[in-house]
Short mmCIF file of C-alpha atoms and ligand atoms in Angstrom, two decimals:
data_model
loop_
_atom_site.label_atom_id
_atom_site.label_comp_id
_atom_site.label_asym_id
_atom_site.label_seq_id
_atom_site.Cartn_x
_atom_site.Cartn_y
_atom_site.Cartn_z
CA UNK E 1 28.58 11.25 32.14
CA UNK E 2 25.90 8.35 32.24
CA UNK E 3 25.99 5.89 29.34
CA UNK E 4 23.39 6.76 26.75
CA UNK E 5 20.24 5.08 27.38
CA UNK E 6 18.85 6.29 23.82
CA UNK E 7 20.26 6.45 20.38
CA UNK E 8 18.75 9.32 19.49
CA UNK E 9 16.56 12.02 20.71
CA UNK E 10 14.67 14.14 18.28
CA UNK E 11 13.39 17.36 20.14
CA UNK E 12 11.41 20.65 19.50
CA UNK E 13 8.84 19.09 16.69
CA UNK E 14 5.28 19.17 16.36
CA UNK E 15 4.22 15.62 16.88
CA UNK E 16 1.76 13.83 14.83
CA UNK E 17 2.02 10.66 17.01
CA UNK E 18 -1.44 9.41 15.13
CA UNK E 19 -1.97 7.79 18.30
CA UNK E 20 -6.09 8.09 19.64
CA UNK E 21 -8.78 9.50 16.80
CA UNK E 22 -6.95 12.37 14.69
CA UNK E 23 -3.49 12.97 14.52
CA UNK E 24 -2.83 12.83 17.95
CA UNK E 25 -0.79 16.23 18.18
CA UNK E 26 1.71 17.13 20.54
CA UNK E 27 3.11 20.47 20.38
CA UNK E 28 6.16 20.85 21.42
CA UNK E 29 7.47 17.28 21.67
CA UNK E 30 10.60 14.88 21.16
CA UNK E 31 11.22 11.09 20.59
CA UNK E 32 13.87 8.97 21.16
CA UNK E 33 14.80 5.10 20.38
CA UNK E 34 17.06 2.81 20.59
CA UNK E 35 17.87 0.25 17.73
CA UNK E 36 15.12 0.25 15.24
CA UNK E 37 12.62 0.93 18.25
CA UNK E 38 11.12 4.18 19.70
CA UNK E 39 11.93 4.12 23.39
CA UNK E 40 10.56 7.56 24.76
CA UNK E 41 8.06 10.12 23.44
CA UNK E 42 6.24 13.00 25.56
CA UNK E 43 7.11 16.51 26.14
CA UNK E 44 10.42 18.51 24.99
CA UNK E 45 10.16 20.04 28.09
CA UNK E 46 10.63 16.68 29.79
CA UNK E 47 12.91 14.90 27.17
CA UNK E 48 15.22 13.03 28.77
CA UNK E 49 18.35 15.04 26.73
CA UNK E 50 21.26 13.64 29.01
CA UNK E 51 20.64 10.10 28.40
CA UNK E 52 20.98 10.56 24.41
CA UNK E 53 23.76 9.66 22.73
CA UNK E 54 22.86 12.01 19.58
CA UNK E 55 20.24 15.23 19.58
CA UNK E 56 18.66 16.64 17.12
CA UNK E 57 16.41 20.27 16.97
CA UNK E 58 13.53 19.98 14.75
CA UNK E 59 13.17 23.81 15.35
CA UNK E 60 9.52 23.35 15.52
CA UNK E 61 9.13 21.38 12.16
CA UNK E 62 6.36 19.15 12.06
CA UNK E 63 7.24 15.36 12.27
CA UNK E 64 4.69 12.48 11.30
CA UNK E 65 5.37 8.73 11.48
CA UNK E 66 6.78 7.34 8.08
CA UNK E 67 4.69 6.90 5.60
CA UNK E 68 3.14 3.43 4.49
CA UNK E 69 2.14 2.66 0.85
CA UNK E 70 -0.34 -0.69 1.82
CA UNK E 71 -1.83 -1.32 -1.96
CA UNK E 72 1.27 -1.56 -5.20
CA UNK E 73 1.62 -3.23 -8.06
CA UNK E 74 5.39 -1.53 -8.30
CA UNK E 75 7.25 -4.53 -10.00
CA UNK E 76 6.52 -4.30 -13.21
CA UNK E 77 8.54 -4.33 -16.77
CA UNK E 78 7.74 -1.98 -19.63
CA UNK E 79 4.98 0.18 -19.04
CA UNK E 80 1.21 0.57 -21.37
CA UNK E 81 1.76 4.40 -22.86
CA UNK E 82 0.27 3.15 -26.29
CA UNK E 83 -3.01 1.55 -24.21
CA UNK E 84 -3.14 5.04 -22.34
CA UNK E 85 -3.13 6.92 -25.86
CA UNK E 86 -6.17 4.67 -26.59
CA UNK E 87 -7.92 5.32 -23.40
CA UNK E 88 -7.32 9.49 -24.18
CA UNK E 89 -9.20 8.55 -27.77
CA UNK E 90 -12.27 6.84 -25.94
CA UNK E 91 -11.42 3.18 -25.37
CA UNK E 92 -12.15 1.97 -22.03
CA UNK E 93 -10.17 0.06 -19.67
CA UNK E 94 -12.73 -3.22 -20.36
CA UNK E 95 -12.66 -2.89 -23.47
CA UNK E 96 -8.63 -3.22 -23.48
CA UNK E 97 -8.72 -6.29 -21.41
CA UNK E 98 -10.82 -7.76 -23.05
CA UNK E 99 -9.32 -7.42 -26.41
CA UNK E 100 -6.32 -9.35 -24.56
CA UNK E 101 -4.11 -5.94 -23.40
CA UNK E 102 -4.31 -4.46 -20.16
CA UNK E 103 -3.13 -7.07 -17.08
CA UNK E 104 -1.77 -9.39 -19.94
CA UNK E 105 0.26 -7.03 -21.80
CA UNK E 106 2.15 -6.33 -18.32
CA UNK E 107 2.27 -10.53 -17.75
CA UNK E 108 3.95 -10.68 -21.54
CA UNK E 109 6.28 -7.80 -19.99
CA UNK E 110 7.37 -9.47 -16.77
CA UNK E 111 7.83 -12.54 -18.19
CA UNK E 112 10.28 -11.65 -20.64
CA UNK E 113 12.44 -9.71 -18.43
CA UNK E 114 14.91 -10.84 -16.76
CA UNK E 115 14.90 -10.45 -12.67
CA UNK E 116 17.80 -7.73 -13.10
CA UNK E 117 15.59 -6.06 -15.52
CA UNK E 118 12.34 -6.27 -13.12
CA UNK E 119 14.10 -5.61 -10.25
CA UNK E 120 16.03 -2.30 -12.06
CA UNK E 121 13.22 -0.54 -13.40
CA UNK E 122 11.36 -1.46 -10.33
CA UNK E 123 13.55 -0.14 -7.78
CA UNK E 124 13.68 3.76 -9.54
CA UNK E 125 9.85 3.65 -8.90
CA UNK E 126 10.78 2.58 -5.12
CA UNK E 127 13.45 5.34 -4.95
CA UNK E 128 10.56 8.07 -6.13
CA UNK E 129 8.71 7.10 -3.18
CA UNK E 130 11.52 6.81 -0.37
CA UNK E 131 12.34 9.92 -1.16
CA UNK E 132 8.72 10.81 -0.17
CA UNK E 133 8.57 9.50 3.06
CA UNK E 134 7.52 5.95 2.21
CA UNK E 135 9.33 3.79 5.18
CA UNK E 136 7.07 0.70 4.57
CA UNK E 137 5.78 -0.57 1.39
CA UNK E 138 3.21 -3.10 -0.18
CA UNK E 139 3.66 -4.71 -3.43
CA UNK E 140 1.75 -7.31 -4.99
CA UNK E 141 2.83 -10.06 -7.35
CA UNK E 142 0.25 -10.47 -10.16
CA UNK E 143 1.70 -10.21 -13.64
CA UNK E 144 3.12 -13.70 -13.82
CA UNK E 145 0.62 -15.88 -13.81
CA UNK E 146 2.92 -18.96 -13.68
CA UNK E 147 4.91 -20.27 -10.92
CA UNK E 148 7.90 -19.35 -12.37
CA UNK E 149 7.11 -16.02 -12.88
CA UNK E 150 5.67 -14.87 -9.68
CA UNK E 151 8.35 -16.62 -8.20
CA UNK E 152 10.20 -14.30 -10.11
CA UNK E 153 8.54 -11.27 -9.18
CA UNK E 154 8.08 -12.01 -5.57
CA UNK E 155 12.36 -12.57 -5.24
CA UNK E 156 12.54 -9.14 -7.05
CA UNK E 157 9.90 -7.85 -4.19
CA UNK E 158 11.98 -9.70 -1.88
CA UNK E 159 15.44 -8.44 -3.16
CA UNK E 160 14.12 -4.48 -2.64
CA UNK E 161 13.28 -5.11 0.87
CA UNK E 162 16.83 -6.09 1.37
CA UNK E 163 18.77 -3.39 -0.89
CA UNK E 164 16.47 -0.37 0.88
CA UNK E 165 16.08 0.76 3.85
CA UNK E 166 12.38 0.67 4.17
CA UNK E 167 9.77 -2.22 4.86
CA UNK E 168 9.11 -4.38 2.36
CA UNK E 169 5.76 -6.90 2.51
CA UNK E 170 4.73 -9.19 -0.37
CA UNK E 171 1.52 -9.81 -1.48
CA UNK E 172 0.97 -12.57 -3.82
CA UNK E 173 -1.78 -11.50 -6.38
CA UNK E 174 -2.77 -15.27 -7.78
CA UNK E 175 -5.81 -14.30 -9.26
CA UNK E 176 -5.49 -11.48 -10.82
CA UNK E 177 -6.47 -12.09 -14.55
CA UNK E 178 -6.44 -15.44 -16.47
CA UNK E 179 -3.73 -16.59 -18.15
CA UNK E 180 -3.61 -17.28 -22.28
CA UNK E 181 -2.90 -20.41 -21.36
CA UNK E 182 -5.87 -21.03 -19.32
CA UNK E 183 -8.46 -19.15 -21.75
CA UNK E 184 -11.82 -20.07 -21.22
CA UNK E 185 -10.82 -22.53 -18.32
CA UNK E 186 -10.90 -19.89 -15.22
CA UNK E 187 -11.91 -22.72 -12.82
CA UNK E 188 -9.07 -25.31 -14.10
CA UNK E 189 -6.65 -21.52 -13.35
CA UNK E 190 -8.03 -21.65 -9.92
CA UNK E 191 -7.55 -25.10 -9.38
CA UNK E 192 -4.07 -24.65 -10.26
CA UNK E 193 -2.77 -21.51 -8.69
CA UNK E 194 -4.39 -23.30 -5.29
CA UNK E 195 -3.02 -27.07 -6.02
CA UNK E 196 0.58 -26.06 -7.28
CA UNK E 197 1.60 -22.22 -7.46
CA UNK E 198 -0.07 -20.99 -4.09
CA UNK E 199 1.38 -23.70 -1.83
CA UNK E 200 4.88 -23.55 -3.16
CA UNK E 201 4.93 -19.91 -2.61
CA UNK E 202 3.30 -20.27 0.92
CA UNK E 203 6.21 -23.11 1.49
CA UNK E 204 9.28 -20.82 0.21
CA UNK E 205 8.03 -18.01 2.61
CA UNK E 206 7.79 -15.74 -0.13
CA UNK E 207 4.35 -14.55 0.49
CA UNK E 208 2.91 -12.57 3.59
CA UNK E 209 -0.77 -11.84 2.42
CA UNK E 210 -2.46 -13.25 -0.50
CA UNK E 211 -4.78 -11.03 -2.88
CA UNK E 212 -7.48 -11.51 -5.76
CA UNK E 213 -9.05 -9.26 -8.54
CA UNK E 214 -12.81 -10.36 -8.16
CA UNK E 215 -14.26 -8.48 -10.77
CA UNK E 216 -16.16 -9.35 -14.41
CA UNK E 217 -13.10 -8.73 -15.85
CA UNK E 218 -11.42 -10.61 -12.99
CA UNK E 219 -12.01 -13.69 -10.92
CA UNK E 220 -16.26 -14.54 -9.60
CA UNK E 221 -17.02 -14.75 -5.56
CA UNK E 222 -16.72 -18.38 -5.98
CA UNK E 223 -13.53 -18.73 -7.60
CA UNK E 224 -12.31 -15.91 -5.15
CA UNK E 225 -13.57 -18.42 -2.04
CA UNK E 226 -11.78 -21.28 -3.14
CA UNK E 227 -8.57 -19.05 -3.02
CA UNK E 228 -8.86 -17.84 0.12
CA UNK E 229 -9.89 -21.07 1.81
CA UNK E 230 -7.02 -22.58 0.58
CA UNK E 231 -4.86 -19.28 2.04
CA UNK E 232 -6.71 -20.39 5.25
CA UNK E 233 -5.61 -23.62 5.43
CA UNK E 234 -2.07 -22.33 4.83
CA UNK E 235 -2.43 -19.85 7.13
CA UNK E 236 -2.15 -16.58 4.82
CA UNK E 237 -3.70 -13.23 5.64
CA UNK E 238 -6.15 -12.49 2.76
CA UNK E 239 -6.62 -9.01 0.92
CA UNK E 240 -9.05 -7.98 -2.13
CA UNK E 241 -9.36 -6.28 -4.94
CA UNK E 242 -13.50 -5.72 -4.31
CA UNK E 243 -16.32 -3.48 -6.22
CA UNK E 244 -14.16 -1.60 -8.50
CA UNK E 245 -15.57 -1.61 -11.31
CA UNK E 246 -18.83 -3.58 -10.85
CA UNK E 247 -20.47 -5.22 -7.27
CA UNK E 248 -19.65 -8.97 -7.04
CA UNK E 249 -20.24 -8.97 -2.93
CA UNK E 250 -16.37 -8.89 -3.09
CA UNK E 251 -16.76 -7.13 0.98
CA UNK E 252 -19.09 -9.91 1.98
CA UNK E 253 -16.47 -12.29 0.74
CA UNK E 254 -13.76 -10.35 2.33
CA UNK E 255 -15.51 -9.93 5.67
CA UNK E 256 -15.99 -13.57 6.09
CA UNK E 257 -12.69 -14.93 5.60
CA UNK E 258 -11.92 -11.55 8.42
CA UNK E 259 -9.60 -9.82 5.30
CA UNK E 260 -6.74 -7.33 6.58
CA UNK E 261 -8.14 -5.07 3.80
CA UNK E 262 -10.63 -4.62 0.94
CA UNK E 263 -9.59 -2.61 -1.60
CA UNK E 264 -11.24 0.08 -4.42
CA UNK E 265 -14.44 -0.39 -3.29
CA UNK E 266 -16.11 1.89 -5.76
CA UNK E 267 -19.36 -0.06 -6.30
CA UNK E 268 -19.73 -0.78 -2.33
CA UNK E 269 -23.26 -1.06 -1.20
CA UNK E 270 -24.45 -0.95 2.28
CA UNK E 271 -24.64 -4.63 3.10
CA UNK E 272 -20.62 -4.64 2.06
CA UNK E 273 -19.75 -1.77 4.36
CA UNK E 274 -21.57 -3.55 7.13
CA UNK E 275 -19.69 -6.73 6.25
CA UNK E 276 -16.22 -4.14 6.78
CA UNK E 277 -17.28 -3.02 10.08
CA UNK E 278 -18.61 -6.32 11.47
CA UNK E 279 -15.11 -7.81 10.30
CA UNK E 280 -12.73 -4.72 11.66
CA UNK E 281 -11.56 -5.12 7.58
CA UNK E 282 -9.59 -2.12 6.63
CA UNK E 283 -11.19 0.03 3.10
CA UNK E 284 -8.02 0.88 1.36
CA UNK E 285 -9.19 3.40 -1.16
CA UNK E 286 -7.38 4.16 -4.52
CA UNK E 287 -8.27 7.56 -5.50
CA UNK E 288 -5.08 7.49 -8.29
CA UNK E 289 -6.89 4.61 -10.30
CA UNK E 290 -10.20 6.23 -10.16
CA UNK E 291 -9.16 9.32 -11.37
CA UNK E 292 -7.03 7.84 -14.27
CA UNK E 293 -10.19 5.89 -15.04
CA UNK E 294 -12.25 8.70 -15.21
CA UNK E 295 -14.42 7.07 -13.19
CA UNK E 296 -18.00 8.72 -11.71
CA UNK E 297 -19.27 6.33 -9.11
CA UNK E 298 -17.57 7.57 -5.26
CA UNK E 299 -16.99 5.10 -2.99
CA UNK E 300 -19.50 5.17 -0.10
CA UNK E 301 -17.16 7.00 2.35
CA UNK E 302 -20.02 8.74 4.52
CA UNK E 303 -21.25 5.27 5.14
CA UNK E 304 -17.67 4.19 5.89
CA UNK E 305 -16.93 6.61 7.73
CA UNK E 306 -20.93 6.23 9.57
CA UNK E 307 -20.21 2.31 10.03
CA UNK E 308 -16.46 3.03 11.82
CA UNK E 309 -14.87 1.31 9.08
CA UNK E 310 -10.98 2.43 9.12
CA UNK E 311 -10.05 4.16 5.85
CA UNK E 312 -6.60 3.93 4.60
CA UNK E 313 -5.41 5.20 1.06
CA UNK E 314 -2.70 4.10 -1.62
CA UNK E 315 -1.28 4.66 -4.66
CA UNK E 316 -2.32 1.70 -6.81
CA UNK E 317 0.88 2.11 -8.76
CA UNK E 318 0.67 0.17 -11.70
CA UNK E 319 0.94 0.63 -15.23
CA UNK E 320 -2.79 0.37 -16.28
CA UNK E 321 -5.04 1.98 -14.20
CA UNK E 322 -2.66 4.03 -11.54
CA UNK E 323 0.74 5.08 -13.41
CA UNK E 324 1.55 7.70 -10.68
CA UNK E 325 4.98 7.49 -9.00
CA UNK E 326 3.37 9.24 -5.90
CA UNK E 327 2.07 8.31 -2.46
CA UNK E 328 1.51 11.95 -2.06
CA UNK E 329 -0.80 13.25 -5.16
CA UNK E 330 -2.77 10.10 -4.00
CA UNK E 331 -3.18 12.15 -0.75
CA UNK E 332 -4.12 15.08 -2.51
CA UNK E 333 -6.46 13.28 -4.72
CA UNK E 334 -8.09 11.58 -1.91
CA UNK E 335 -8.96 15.11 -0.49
CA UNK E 336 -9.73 16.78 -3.69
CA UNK E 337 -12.07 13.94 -5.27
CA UNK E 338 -13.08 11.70 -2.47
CA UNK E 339 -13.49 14.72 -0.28
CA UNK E 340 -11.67 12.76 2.85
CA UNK E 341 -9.79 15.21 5.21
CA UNK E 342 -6.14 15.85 5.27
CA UNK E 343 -6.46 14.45 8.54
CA UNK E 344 -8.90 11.14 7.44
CA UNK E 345 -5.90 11.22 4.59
CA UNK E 346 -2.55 11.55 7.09
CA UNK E 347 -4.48 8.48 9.14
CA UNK E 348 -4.91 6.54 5.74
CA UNK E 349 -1.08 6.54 4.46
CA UNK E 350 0.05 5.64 8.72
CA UNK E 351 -2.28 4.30 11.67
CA UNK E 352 -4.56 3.00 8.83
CA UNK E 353 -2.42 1.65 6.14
CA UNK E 354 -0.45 -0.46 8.77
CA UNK E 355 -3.23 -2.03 9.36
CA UNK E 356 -4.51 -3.20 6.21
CA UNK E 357 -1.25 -4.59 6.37
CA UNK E 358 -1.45 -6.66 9.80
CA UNK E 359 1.43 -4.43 11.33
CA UNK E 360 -0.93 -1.76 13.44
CA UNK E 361 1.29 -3.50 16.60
CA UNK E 362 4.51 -2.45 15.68
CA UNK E 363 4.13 0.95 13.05
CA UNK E 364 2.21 3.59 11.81
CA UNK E 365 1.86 5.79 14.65
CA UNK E 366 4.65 7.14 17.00
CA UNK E 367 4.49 5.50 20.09
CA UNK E 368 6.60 3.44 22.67
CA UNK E 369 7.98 -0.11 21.25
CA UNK E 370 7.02 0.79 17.56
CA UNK E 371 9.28 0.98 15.09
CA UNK E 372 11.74 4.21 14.88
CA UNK E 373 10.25 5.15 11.54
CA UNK E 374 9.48 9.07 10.97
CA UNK E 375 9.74 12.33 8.78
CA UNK E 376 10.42 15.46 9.33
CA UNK E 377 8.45 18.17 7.35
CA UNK E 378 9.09 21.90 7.07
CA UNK E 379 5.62 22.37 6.79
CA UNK E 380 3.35 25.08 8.76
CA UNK E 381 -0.19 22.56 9.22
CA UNK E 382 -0.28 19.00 8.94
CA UNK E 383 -3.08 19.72 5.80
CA UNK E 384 -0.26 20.74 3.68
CA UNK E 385 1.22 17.55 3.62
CA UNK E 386 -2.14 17.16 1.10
CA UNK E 387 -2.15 20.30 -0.03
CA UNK E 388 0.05 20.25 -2.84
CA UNK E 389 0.63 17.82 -5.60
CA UNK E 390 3.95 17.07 -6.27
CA UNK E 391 7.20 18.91 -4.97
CA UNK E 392 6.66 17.80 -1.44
CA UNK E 393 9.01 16.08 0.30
CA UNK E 394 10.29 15.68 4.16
CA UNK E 395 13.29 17.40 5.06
CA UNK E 396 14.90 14.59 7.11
CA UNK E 397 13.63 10.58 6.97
CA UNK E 398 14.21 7.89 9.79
CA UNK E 399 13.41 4.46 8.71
CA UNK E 400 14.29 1.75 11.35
CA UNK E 401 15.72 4.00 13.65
CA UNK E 402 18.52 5.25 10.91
CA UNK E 403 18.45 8.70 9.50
CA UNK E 404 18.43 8.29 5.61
CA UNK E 405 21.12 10.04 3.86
O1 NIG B 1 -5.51 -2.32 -8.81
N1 NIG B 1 -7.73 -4.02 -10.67
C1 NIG B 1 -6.82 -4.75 -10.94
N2 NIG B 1 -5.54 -4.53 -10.76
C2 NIG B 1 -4.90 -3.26 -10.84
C3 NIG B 1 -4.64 -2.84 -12.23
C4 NIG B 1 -3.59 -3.62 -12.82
C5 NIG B 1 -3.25 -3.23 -14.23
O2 NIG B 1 -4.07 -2.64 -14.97
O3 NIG B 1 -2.12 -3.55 -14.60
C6 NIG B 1 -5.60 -2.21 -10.02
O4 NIG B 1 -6.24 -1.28 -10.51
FE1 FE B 2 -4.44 -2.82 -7.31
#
């Protein structure tokens, strides 16, 4: 017998490698790896079966890569039922945050809990997800607002990465409302997150992408700037929170600093989408918050889609705007109110998504050299992984090359 070149080889599946335009099908296919890396993929009919120390049949079961959830807010304590009873009776979402709940009623949250608390109740959300198909993961800090707390939150993000087997990548949020503390002094709160909170962060390791909320409820293109020249200098990938609920030129902003992603992007005009193409800037679109926002105004997708703009989509999970425990009714919604295709949609949550997270080298689609992360789906078409809303889950997850049990 010669000695096992591969791990694994995974045989007789439909193939959505993801690799090329669409979903990059092969009928009929396998995959093998070795480690946390996927070593061989082609043909069944040429799988190199002798050389594996383990096979599996996929009987003809459809496999995609894992999934990737690039835009969360899951660390977060307590949750805002009562503020979603007053949105049901006609407040808005504004109008909240303004009146001091919303973002700030989550920062009162987190920073009373303790990290075993955060990390707890955050970590049942994760679970919900893995058992999904999620193999890579973004969460954002955000509901700190102080040094302490971030730091907090972004060891808790940390922590989860270790405990599960899935990737983990943090995204410090600095501006993402203002502080009580700071009321009515937004530009001494920018000062400070990029003088003392931002740099300590940076220097601990424990960011890999830094974020903003520019928005009138949020942070102005100037403040915004500031923040990401100082993620510049430190050498941090920036991200945005742009155009959701009003047009502050959050894409030009995004597309000159060369952002991994822009995010929402409800109020979008055409200058910002050009500002996305010209800057190979990622549109992560949210349809979960804009539904539970009731919002009208679509994002511009025909002009994304026109300008070559990649389109990835996410869950948003947070307590305010996006509390839904689901990659996958994000899919659906995507479909069923932005009216992208399953396809667009199974792009958005792999090739896409990695991405908007910097990582379109090494996951997201199923070729040689990327990472051995993939599900198996009982499913007859690829669109049914959109189709329904809720219930659907792979049969059989490999994240890092290991079969989750
Ligand atoms: O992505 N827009 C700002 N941030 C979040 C909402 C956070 C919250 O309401 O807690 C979002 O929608
Ligand atoms: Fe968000």
């Amino acid at each position: 017998m010669p000695r096992p070149v591969f791990d694994q080889l995974w045989t007789n599946a439909r193939i959505a490698t993801m690799c090329g335009d669409d979903l990059g099908m092969i009928e009929h296919g396998a995959i093998a790896s070795q480690n946390e890396r996927i070593t061989w993929v082609g043909f069944a009919a040429d799988a190199p079966i002798a050389d594996a120390a383990v096979v599996h049949d996929c009987a003809g079961a459809l496999m995609t890569p894992g999934l990737i959830d690039c835009h969360t807010h899951l660390v977060f304590a307590g949750n805002r039922a009562q503020e979603f009873e007053m949105r049901v009776q006609g407040a808005t979402y504004e109008d909240i945050a303004k009146a001091g709940g919303g973002i700030q009623s989550t920062v009162s949250a987190v920073r009373e809990a303790t990290e075993s608390a955060l990390l707890q109740q955050s970590e049942q959300r994760l679970h919900v997800l893995m058992r999904e198909g999620v193999t890579t993961i973004e969460i954002k800090s955000g509901y700190g607002l102080d040094l302490e707390s971030e730091l907090k939150m972004l060891r808790v993000v940390r922590e989860l990465g270790r405990r599960n087997a899935l990737g983990v990548v943090t995204t410090f949020l600095g501006l993402h409302a203002l502080p009580a503390a700071f009321a009515g002094r937004a530009d001494d709160y920018v000062d400070h997150v990029c003088g003392k909170i931002l740099p300590v962060i940076a220097g601990k390791g424990m960011a890999d992408a830094v974020d903003a909320f520019c928005d009138e409820i949020g942070f102005t293109q100037a403040q915004t700037q500031r923040f990401f020249e100082t993620a510049r200098r430190i050498g941090l990938p920036v991200k945005l929170h742009a155009e959701q609920l009003s047009n502050q030129q959050g894409a030009a902003l995004a597309g000159k600093f060369g952002a991994l992603s822009a995010d929402h992007l409800e109020h979008l005009d055409v200058a910002g989408v050009d500002a996305l193409a010209k800057a190979g800037t990622v549109a992560v679109l949210l349809p979960g918050a804009f539904y539970v926002l009731r919002e009208t105004k679509l994002p511009p997708i025909d002009a994304l889609r026109k300008a070559g703009v990649p389109i990835a989509v996410a869950s948003d999970l947070n307590p305010g705007t996006s509390p839904i425990v689901s990659l996958q009714a994000n899919m659906h919604l995507a479909c069923t109110l932005f009216r992208l295709t399953p396809t667009e949609v199974l792009r958005g949550v792999t090739v896409n998504a990695a991405r908007a997270l910097g990582l379109q080298e090494d996951r997201g689609s199923l070729a040689v050299g990327k990472r051995a992360d993939w599900c198996v789906w009982s499913v007859a078409e690829p669109a049914e992984l959109c189709y329904w809303m809720g219930g659907m889950k792979p049969d059989r997850i490999v994240a890092g090359g290991k079969e989750r049990k």
